[in-house]
Amino acid sequence: MTMMEAALAYARRGWAVFPLGVRSKEPAVAGAYKAATRDEVQVRRWWEHVPESNIGLATGAVSGLWVLDIDGPEGEA
């Protein structure tokens, strides 16, 4: 599955997505998570431009998701 296919699958689930840098957690679009969308035309446009972009998911009410992100030993502590 390509990154675009995965992003589209997430959008079809009702999750708002946005592109991140290649192998990065940094947003690759202006507005970052505020630009996230479920619109398949926009999702295709983003991933056609940079097919290797990682996928960001907007959390909270817009997607109905919450996340607990534990990074490294400090996060685990």
PDB file of C-alpha atoms in Angstrom:
ATOM      1  CA  MET A   1       0.000   0.000   0.000  1.00  0.00           C
ATOM      2  CA  THR A   2       1.335   3.440  -0.897  1.00  0.00           C
ATOM      3  CA  MET A   3       1.270   6.399   1.454  1.00  0.00           C
ATOM      4  CA  MET A   4      -1.446   7.979  -0.702  1.00  0.00           C
ATOM      5  CA  GLU A   5      -3.570   4.837  -0.531  1.00  0.00           C
ATOM      6  CA  ALA A   6      -3.177   4.763   3.242  1.00  0.00           C
ATOM      7  CA  ALA A   7      -4.018   8.476   3.579  1.00  0.00           C
ATOM      8  CA  LEU A   8      -7.128   7.973   1.435  1.00  0.00           C
ATOM      9  CA  ALA A   9      -8.160   4.945   3.500  1.00  0.00           C
ATOM     10  CA  TYR A  10      -7.859   7.021   6.687  1.00  0.00           C
ATOM     11  CA  ALA A  11      -9.892   9.844   5.119  1.00  0.00           C
ATOM     12  CA  ARG A  12     -12.597   7.348   4.124  1.00  0.00           C
ATOM     13  CA  ARG A  13     -12.762   6.247   7.765  1.00  0.00           C
ATOM     14  CA  GLY A  14     -13.613   9.823   8.648  1.00  0.00           C
ATOM     15  CA  TRP A  15     -10.166  10.782   9.915  1.00  0.00           C
ATOM     16  CA  ALA A  16      -8.800  14.170   8.838  1.00  0.00           C
ATOM     17  CA  VAL A  17      -5.288  13.766   7.384  1.00  0.00           C
ATOM     18  CA  PHE A  18      -2.438  16.064   6.371  1.00  0.00           C
ATOM     19  CA  PRO A  19       1.047  15.407   4.972  1.00  0.00           C
ATOM     20  CA  LEU A  20       4.175  15.313   7.082  1.00  0.00           C
ATOM     21  CA  GLY A  21       7.722  15.526   5.787  1.00  0.00           C
ATOM     22  CA  VAL A  22       9.305  12.399   4.354  1.00  0.00           C
ATOM     23  CA  ARG A  23      10.340  10.199   7.319  1.00  0.00           C
ATOM     24  CA  SER A  24       9.445  13.100   9.607  1.00  0.00           C
ATOM     25  CA  LYS A  25       6.859  14.215  12.147  1.00  0.00           C
ATOM     26  CA  GLU A  26       7.051  17.823  10.906  1.00  0.00           C
ATOM     27  CA  PRO A  27       3.993  19.153   9.022  1.00  0.00           C
ATOM     28  CA  ALA A  28       4.570  19.643   5.303  1.00  0.00           C
ATOM     29  CA  VAL A  29       1.680  22.061   4.702  1.00  0.00           C
ATOM     30  CA  ALA A  30       0.840  25.519   5.969  1.00  0.00           C
ATOM     31  CA  GLY A  31      -1.558  25.313   8.858  1.00  0.00           C
ATOM     32  CA  ALA A  32      -0.347  21.845   9.883  1.00  0.00           C
ATOM     33  CA  TYR A  33      -3.157  19.922  11.600  1.00  0.00           C
ATOM     34  CA  LYS A  34      -5.562  22.821  10.986  1.00  0.00           C
ATOM     35  CA  ALA A  35      -5.285  22.060   7.243  1.00  0.00           C
ATOM     36  CA  ALA A  36      -6.219  18.398   7.788  1.00  0.00           C
ATOM     37  CA  THR A  37      -9.075  17.135   5.661  1.00  0.00           C
ATOM     38  CA  ARG A  38     -11.122  14.108   4.645  1.00  0.00           C
ATOM     39  CA  ASP A  39     -11.554  15.538   1.122  1.00  0.00           C
ATOM     40  CA  GLU A  40     -10.150  12.911  -1.250  1.00  0.00           C
ATOM     41  CA  VAL A  41      -9.330  15.431  -3.987  1.00  0.00           C
ATOM     42  CA  GLN A  42      -7.102  17.422  -1.619  1.00  0.00           C
ATOM     43  CA  VAL A  43      -5.528  14.277  -0.167  1.00  0.00           C
ATOM     44  CA  ARG A  44      -4.645  13.062  -3.671  1.00  0.00           C
ATOM     45  CA  ARG A  45      -3.226  16.482  -4.566  1.00  0.00           C
ATOM     46  CA  TRP A  46      -0.937  16.468  -1.520  1.00  0.00           C
ATOM     47  CA  TRP A  47       0.380  12.927  -2.050  1.00  0.00           C
ATOM     48  CA  GLU A  48       0.746  13.326  -5.813  1.00  0.00           C
ATOM     49  CA  HIS A  49       3.057  16.269  -5.059  1.00  0.00           C
ATOM     50  CA  VAL A  50       5.244  14.304  -2.571  1.00  0.00           C
ATOM     51  CA  PRO A  51       4.281  10.585  -2.653  1.00  0.00           C
ATOM     52  CA  GLU A  52       6.634   9.621   0.196  1.00  0.00           C
ATOM     53  CA  SER A  53       5.101  12.073   2.697  1.00  0.00           C
ATOM     54  CA  ASN A  54       4.295  10.612   6.074  1.00  0.00           C
ATOM     55  CA  ILE A  55       0.693  10.854   7.215  1.00  0.00           C
ATOM     56  CA  GLY A  56      -0.485  13.140   9.987  1.00  0.00           C
ATOM     57  CA  LEU A  57      -3.875  12.623  11.620  1.00  0.00           C
ATOM     58  CA  ALA A  58      -5.744  15.495  13.221  1.00  0.00           C
ATOM     59  CA  THR A  59      -6.881  14.306  16.625  1.00  0.00           C
ATOM     60  CA  GLY A  60      -9.772  15.491  18.750  1.00  0.00           C
ATOM     61  CA  ALA A  61     -13.328  16.203  17.667  1.00  0.00           C
ATOM     62  CA  VAL A  62     -12.486  16.586  13.949  1.00  0.00           C
ATOM     63  CA  SER A  63     -11.538  12.889  13.710  1.00  0.00           C
ATOM     64  CA  GLY A  64     -12.959  11.469  16.916  1.00  0.00           C
ATOM     65  CA  LEU A  65      -9.475  10.303  17.981  1.00  0.00           C
ATOM     66  CA  TRP A  66      -7.195  10.897  20.926  1.00  0.00           C
ATOM     67  CA  VAL A  67      -3.563   9.864  21.194  1.00  0.00           C
ATOM     68  CA  LEU A  68      -1.146   9.081  23.999  1.00  0.00           C
ATOM     69  CA  ASP A  69       2.342   9.513  22.548  1.00  0.00           C
ATOM     70  CA  ILE A  70       5.182   8.098  24.639  1.00  0.00           C
ATOM     71  CA  ASP A  71       8.603   8.954  23.235  1.00  0.00           C
ATOM     72  CA  GLY A  72      11.747   7.480  24.735  1.00  0.00           C
ATOM     73  CA  PRO A  73      12.710   6.853  28.343  1.00  0.00           C
ATOM     74  CA  GLU A  74      11.475  10.240  29.591  1.00  0.00           C
ATOM     75  CA  GLY A  75       8.025   9.589  28.165  1.00  0.00           C
ATOM     76  CA  GLU A  76       7.896   6.104  29.629  1.00  0.00           C
ATOM     77  CA  ALA A  77       8.893   7.457  33.060  1.00  0.00           C
TER      78      ALA A  77
END
